[in-house]
Amino acid sequence: MKRLTQYAHGGGCACKIPPGELEDVVAGLTTAPAEPNAELIIGLDTGDDAAVVRLQDDLATVATADFFTPVVDDPYDWGRIAAANALSDVYAVGGRPLVAVNLLAWPREVLPFDLAREVLRGGLDVASEAGCHVGGGHSVDDPEPKYGMAVTGIADPSRLLRNDTGKPGTPLSLTKPLGLGILNNRHKATGEVFPHAVATMVELNRDASAAALDAGAVCATDVTGFGLLGHLYKMARASGVTAVVDAAAVPYLDGARESLRDGYVSGGTRRNLDWVAPHTDFGRAGEEDRLLLADAQTSGGLLVAGEVPGAPVIGELIPAAGHPLVVR
């Protein structure tokens, strides 16, 4: 079977445009229409996970899109991972997905369409698990394969999870272990398969989102291509607080630390670390822990300001004090 990851310059969310460069591109692009049809209550301002528009007092619509290059060689698994990742943005703001459309780029003269069908089948199966319709989509002929979804959902405007509502004195919970980027990078380089990493990536953040809302949380984000530190920095900056991470409390997938020591670190992870380093007090944290905390995740878990049953507490939010991020 053709190795899909060999047709991509990067893999999964590690192929994202670096966060610092992206912020420069979108800076100032927040002009509202002269006569809006509805109220935008989560938009571009704080780089949150999805757009949310209030339709009526108790109903909002959620809109997002996410796609990326192959993160694993198995086309069905890639489809499942990409769909779970796209749906995650809806769960990250406290919403429920209703309908998705496929986004597919395919090198039609290089890779057979039976592989593309498996990718789409994987996406359909995960969307079905989420109770989300798939209503078609869009495809283009592209030298590099890419797949994902644009997803529309609904939410209660009074029960949203935002990245700008963190309060001092609130614990930080993480609902999936880190290390996905490192293991995916090893898979791309060697072909070695990590079933536990695939299982983590295809797991929906649906239950974690519901648990966070039930626990009274109002602040959350999902951990994807910008790494734990990148997404936490955005949360701390938007909320006007300092986030403290207890490095020893952060969970990692089996084999992640060993793979890091073997040199399997993506360029996206190093760019993440470069971006957050000026804003972080790393204390005595060494290079290994810094890279792990900045590891570019694909379809990672939720980072919640609040305690989520069953999820480890990895730190806390405190009043703004010097750096937005502190690692201890």
PDB file of N, CA and C in Angstrom, residues 114-164:
ATOM      1  N   ASP A 114      -9.540   4.717  -4.777  1.00  0.00           N
ATOM      2  CA  ASP A 114     -10.036   3.824  -3.738  1.00  0.00           C
ATOM      3  C   ASP A 114      -9.475   4.229  -2.374  1.00  0.00           C
ATOM      4  N   LEU A 115      -8.290   4.851  -2.342  1.00  0.00           N
ATOM      5  CA  LEU A 115      -7.766   5.377  -1.081  1.00  0.00           C
ATOM      6  C   LEU A 115      -8.581   6.581  -0.624  1.00  0.00           C
ATOM      7  N   ALA A 116      -8.948   7.456  -1.568  1.00  0.00           N
ATOM      8  CA  ALA A 116      -9.778   8.607  -1.219  1.00  0.00           C
ATOM      9  C   ALA A 116     -11.121   8.160  -0.655  1.00  0.00           C
ATOM     10  N   ARG A 117     -11.666   7.106  -1.232  1.00  0.00           N
ATOM     11  CA  ARG A 117     -12.948   6.596  -0.724  1.00  0.00           C
ATOM     12  C   ARG A 117     -12.809   6.130   0.718  1.00  0.00           C
ATOM     13  N   GLU A 118     -11.689   5.490   1.043  1.00  0.00           N
ATOM     14  CA  GLU A 118     -11.469   5.045   2.419  1.00  0.00           C
ATOM     15  C   GLU A 118     -11.330   6.225   3.377  1.00  0.00           C
ATOM     16  N   VAL A 119     -10.678   7.286   2.914  1.00  0.00           N
ATOM     17  CA  VAL A 119     -10.577   8.496   3.732  1.00  0.00           C
ATOM     18  C   VAL A 119     -11.978   9.032   4.039  1.00  0.00           C
ATOM     19  N   LEU A 120     -12.796   9.153   3.000  1.00  0.00           N
ATOM     20  CA  LEU A 120     -14.153   9.674   3.182  1.00  0.00           C
ATOM     21  C   LEU A 120     -15.001   8.743   4.048  1.00  0.00           C
ATOM     22  N   ARG A 121     -14.784   7.440   3.908  1.00  0.00           N
ATOM     23  CA  ARG A 121     -15.535   6.485   4.740  1.00  0.00           C
ATOM     24  C   ARG A 121     -15.170   6.653   6.207  1.00  0.00           C
ATOM     25  N   GLY A 122     -13.886   6.881   6.483  1.00  0.00           N
ATOM     26  CA  GLY A 122     -13.476   7.104   7.862  1.00  0.00           C
ATOM     27  C   GLY A 122     -14.116   8.349   8.434  1.00  0.00           C
ATOM     28  N   GLY A 123     -14.149   9.423   7.650  1.00  0.00           N
ATOM     29  CA  GLY A 123     -14.787  10.648   8.119  1.00  0.00           C
ATOM     30  C   GLY A 123     -16.262  10.455   8.372  1.00  0.00           C
ATOM     31  N   LEU A 124     -16.923   9.729   7.472  1.00  0.00           N
ATOM     32  CA  LEU A 124     -18.353   9.482   7.629  1.00  0.00           C
ATOM     33  C   LEU A 124     -18.648   8.678   8.891  1.00  0.00           C
ATOM     34  N   ASP A 125     -17.830   7.675   9.175  1.00  0.00           N
ATOM     35  CA  ASP A 125     -18.071   6.838  10.350  1.00  0.00           C
ATOM     36  C   ASP A 125     -17.941   7.627  11.651  1.00  0.00           C
ATOM     37  N   VAL A 126     -16.943   8.513  11.732  1.00  0.00           N
ATOM     38  CA  VAL A 126     -16.779   9.302  12.957  1.00  0.00           C
ATOM     39  C   VAL A 126     -17.892  10.339  13.086  1.00  0.00           C
ATOM     40  N   ALA A 127     -18.271  10.961  11.973  1.00  0.00           N
ATOM     41  CA  ALA A 127     -19.379  11.909  12.021  1.00  0.00           C
ATOM     42  C   ALA A 127     -20.661  11.210  12.456  1.00  0.00           C
ATOM     43  N   SER A 128     -20.882   9.999  11.966  1.00  0.00           N
ATOM     44  CA  SER A 128     -22.066   9.241  12.366  1.00  0.00           C
ATOM     45  C   SER A 128     -22.049   8.945  13.858  1.00  0.00           C
ATOM     46  N   GLU A 129     -20.854   8.601  14.380  1.00  0.00           N
ATOM     47  CA  GLU A 129     -20.728   8.379  15.821  1.00  0.00           C
ATOM     48  C   GLU A 129     -21.101   9.626  16.607  1.00  0.00           C
ATOM     49  N   ALA A 130     -20.815  10.787  16.044  1.00  0.00           N
ATOM     50  CA  ALA A 130     -21.115  12.056  16.706  1.00  0.00           C
ATOM     51  C   ALA A 130     -22.570  12.486  16.518  1.00  0.00           C
ATOM     52  N   GLY A 131     -23.337  11.736  15.729  1.00  0.00           N
ATOM     53  CA  GLY A 131     -24.706  12.134  15.438  1.00  0.00           C
ATOM     54  C   GLY A 131     -24.774  13.301  14.478  1.00  0.00           C
ATOM     55  N   CYS A 132     -23.746  13.446  13.640  1.00  0.00           N
ATOM     56  CA  CYS A 132     -23.620  14.583  12.736  1.00  0.00           C
ATOM     57  C   CYS A 132     -23.808  14.118  11.294  1.00  0.00           C
ATOM     58  N   HIS A 133     -24.728  14.740  10.572  1.00  0.00           N
ATOM     59  CA  HIS A 133     -24.921  14.428   9.160  1.00  0.00           C
ATOM     60  C   HIS A 133     -23.703  14.851   8.354  1.00  0.00           C
ATOM     61  N   VAL A 134     -23.434  14.140   7.261  1.00  0.00           N
ATOM     62  CA  VAL A 134     -22.444  14.572   6.280  1.00  0.00           C
ATOM     63  C   VAL A 134     -23.201  14.812   4.980  1.00  0.00           C
ATOM     64  N   GLY A 135     -23.219  16.072   4.539  1.00  0.00           N
ATOM     65  CA  GLY A 135     -24.053  16.439   3.396  1.00  0.00           C
ATOM     66  C   GLY A 135     -23.254  16.828   2.173  1.00  0.00           C
ATOM     67  N   GLY A 136     -22.336  15.966   1.739  1.00  0.00           N
ATOM     68  CA  GLY A 136     -21.571  16.259   0.542  1.00  0.00           C
ATOM     69  C   GLY A 136     -20.245  16.916   0.858  1.00  0.00           C
ATOM     70  N   GLY A 137     -19.843  17.892   0.027  1.00  0.00           N
ATOM     71  CA  GLY A 137     -18.580  18.555   0.272  1.00  0.00           C
ATOM     72  C   GLY A 137     -17.995  19.131  -1.000  1.00  0.00           C
ATOM     73  N   HIS A 138     -16.658  19.304  -0.975  1.00  0.00           N
ATOM     74  CA  HIS A 138     -15.971  19.918  -2.102  1.00  0.00           C
ATOM     75  C   HIS A 138     -14.627  19.234  -2.281  1.00  0.00           C
ATOM     76  N   SER A 139     -14.212  19.042  -3.537  1.00  0.00           N
ATOM     77  CA  SER A 139     -12.938  18.389  -3.820  1.00  0.00           C
ATOM     78  C   SER A 139     -12.182  19.159  -4.892  1.00  0.00           C
ATOM     79  N   VAL A 140     -10.849  19.081  -4.808  1.00  0.00           N
ATOM     80  CA  VAL A 140      -9.992  19.687  -5.828  1.00  0.00           C
ATOM     81  C   VAL A 140      -8.855  18.735  -6.145  1.00  0.00           C
ATOM     82  N   ASP A 141      -8.313  18.864  -7.350  1.00  0.00           N
ATOM     83  CA  ASP A 141      -7.113  18.138  -7.756  1.00  0.00           C
ATOM     84  C   ASP A 141      -5.917  18.913  -7.195  1.00  0.00           C
ATOM     85  N   ASP A 142      -5.098  18.250  -6.386  1.00  0.00           N
ATOM     86  CA  ASP A 142      -4.023  18.933  -5.671  1.00  0.00           C
ATOM     87  C   ASP A 142      -2.804  18.018  -5.623  1.00  0.00           C
ATOM     88  N   PRO A 143      -1.591  18.537  -5.764  1.00  0.00           N
ATOM     89  CA  PRO A 143      -0.406  17.673  -5.696  1.00  0.00           C
ATOM     90  C   PRO A 143      -0.219  17.002  -4.340  1.00  0.00           C
ATOM     91  N   GLU A 144      -0.804  17.566  -3.296  1.00  0.00           N
ATOM     92  CA  GLU A 144      -0.650  17.031  -1.949  1.00  0.00           C
ATOM     93  C   GLU A 144      -2.012  16.664  -1.380  1.00  0.00           C
ATOM     94  N   PRO A 145      -2.203  15.437  -0.867  1.00  0.00           N
ATOM     95  CA  PRO A 145      -3.510  15.062  -0.328  1.00  0.00           C
ATOM     96  C   PRO A 145      -3.821  15.826   0.954  1.00  0.00           C
ATOM     97  N   LYS A 146      -5.079  16.251   1.072  1.00  0.00           N
ATOM     98  CA  LYS A 146      -5.549  16.939   2.273  1.00  0.00           C
ATOM     99  C   LYS A 146      -7.002  16.533   2.497  1.00  0.00           C
ATOM    100  N   TYR A 147      -7.393  16.465   3.756  1.00  0.00           N
ATOM    101  CA  TYR A 147      -8.781  16.107   4.053  1.00  0.00           C
ATOM    102  C   TYR A 147      -9.211  16.727   5.376  1.00  0.00           C
ATOM    103  N   GLY A 148     -10.463  17.076   5.434  1.00  0.00           N
ATOM    104  CA  GLY A 148     -11.059  17.578   6.669  1.00  0.00           C
ATOM    105  C   GLY A 148     -12.524  17.861   6.441  1.00  0.00           C
ATOM    106  N   MET A 149     -13.091  18.698   7.304  1.00  0.00           N
ATOM    107  CA  MET A 149     -14.512  18.999   7.223  1.00  0.00           C
ATOM    108  C   MET A 149     -14.786  20.439   7.630  1.00  0.00           C
ATOM    109  N   ALA A 150     -15.831  21.000   7.040  1.00  0.00           N
ATOM    110  CA  ALA A 150     -16.455  22.207   7.568  1.00  0.00           C
ATOM    111  C   ALA A 150     -17.686  21.746   8.336  1.00  0.00           C
ATOM    112  N   VAL A 151     -17.816  22.195   9.566  1.00  0.00           N
ATOM    113  CA  VAL A 151     -18.848  21.678  10.463  1.00  0.00           C
ATOM    114  C   VAL A 151     -19.718  22.820  10.983  1.00  0.00           C
ATOM    115  N   THR A 152     -21.016  22.577  10.993  1.00  0.00           N
ATOM    116  CA  THR A 152     -21.977  23.507  11.579  1.00  0.00           C
ATOM    117  C   THR A 152     -22.665  22.826  12.746  1.00  0.00           C
ATOM    118  N   GLY A 153     -22.787  23.542  13.862  1.00  0.00           N
ATOM    119  CA  GLY A 153     -23.443  22.983  15.037  1.00  0.00           C
ATOM    120  C   GLY A 153     -24.312  24.015  15.708  1.00  0.00           C
ATOM    121  N   ILE A 154     -24.829  23.651  16.867  1.00  0.00           N
ATOM    122  CA  ILE A 154     -25.648  24.563  17.662  1.00  0.00           C
ATOM    123  C   ILE A 154     -25.128  24.581  19.089  1.00  0.00           C
ATOM    124  N   ALA A 155     -25.461  25.640  19.808  1.00  0.00           N
ATOM    125  CA  ALA A 155     -25.059  25.779  21.199  1.00  0.00           C
ATOM    126  C   ALA A 155     -26.046  26.684  21.915  1.00  0.00           C
ATOM    127  N   ASP A 156     -26.036  26.609  23.238  1.00  0.00           N
ATOM    128  CA  ASP A 156     -26.804  27.520  24.085  1.00  0.00           C
ATOM    129  C   ASP A 156     -25.922  28.730  24.364  1.00  0.00           C
ATOM    130  N   PRO A 157     -26.314  29.933  23.948  1.00  0.00           N
ATOM    131  CA  PRO A 157     -25.450  31.098  24.149  1.00  0.00           C
ATOM    132  C   PRO A 157     -25.102  31.364  25.606  1.00  0.00           C
ATOM    133  N   SER A 158     -25.909  30.860  26.530  1.00  0.00           N
ATOM    134  CA  SER A 158     -25.638  31.083  27.956  1.00  0.00           C
ATOM    135  C   SER A 158     -24.741  29.996  28.545  1.00  0.00           C
ATOM    136  N   ARG A 159     -24.389  28.982  27.742  1.00  0.00           N
ATOM    137  CA  ARG A 159     -23.537  27.885  28.217  1.00  0.00           C
ATOM    138  C   ARG A 159     -22.458  27.609  27.177  1.00  0.00           C
ATOM    139  N   LEU A 160     -21.570  28.578  27.008  1.00  0.00           N
ATOM    140  CA  LEU A 160     -20.482  28.434  26.048  1.00  0.00           C
ATOM    141  C   LEU A 160     -19.157  28.232  26.770  1.00  0.00           C
ATOM    142  N   LEU A 161     -18.233  27.601  26.084  1.00  0.00           N
ATOM    143  CA  LEU A 161     -16.846  27.506  26.535  1.00  0.00           C
ATOM    144  C   LEU A 161     -16.025  28.417  25.635  1.00  0.00           C
ATOM    145  N   ARG A 162     -15.414  29.445  26.229  1.00  0.00           N
ATOM    146  CA  ARG A 162     -14.636  30.422  25.479  1.00  0.00           C
ATOM    147  C   ARG A 162     -13.188  30.389  25.942  1.00  0.00           C
ATOM    148  N   ASN A 163     -12.295  31.000  25.166  1.00  0.00           N
ATOM    149  CA  ASN A 163     -10.904  31.046  25.600  1.00  0.00           C
ATOM    150  C   ASN A 163     -10.538  32.350  26.301  1.00  0.00           C
ATOM    151  N   ASP A 164     -11.515  33.247  26.481  1.00  0.00           N
ATOM    152  CA  ASP A 164     -11.233  34.547  27.100  1.00  0.00           C
ATOM    153  C   ASP A 164     -11.954  34.750  28.425  1.00  0.00           C
TER     154      ASP A 164
END
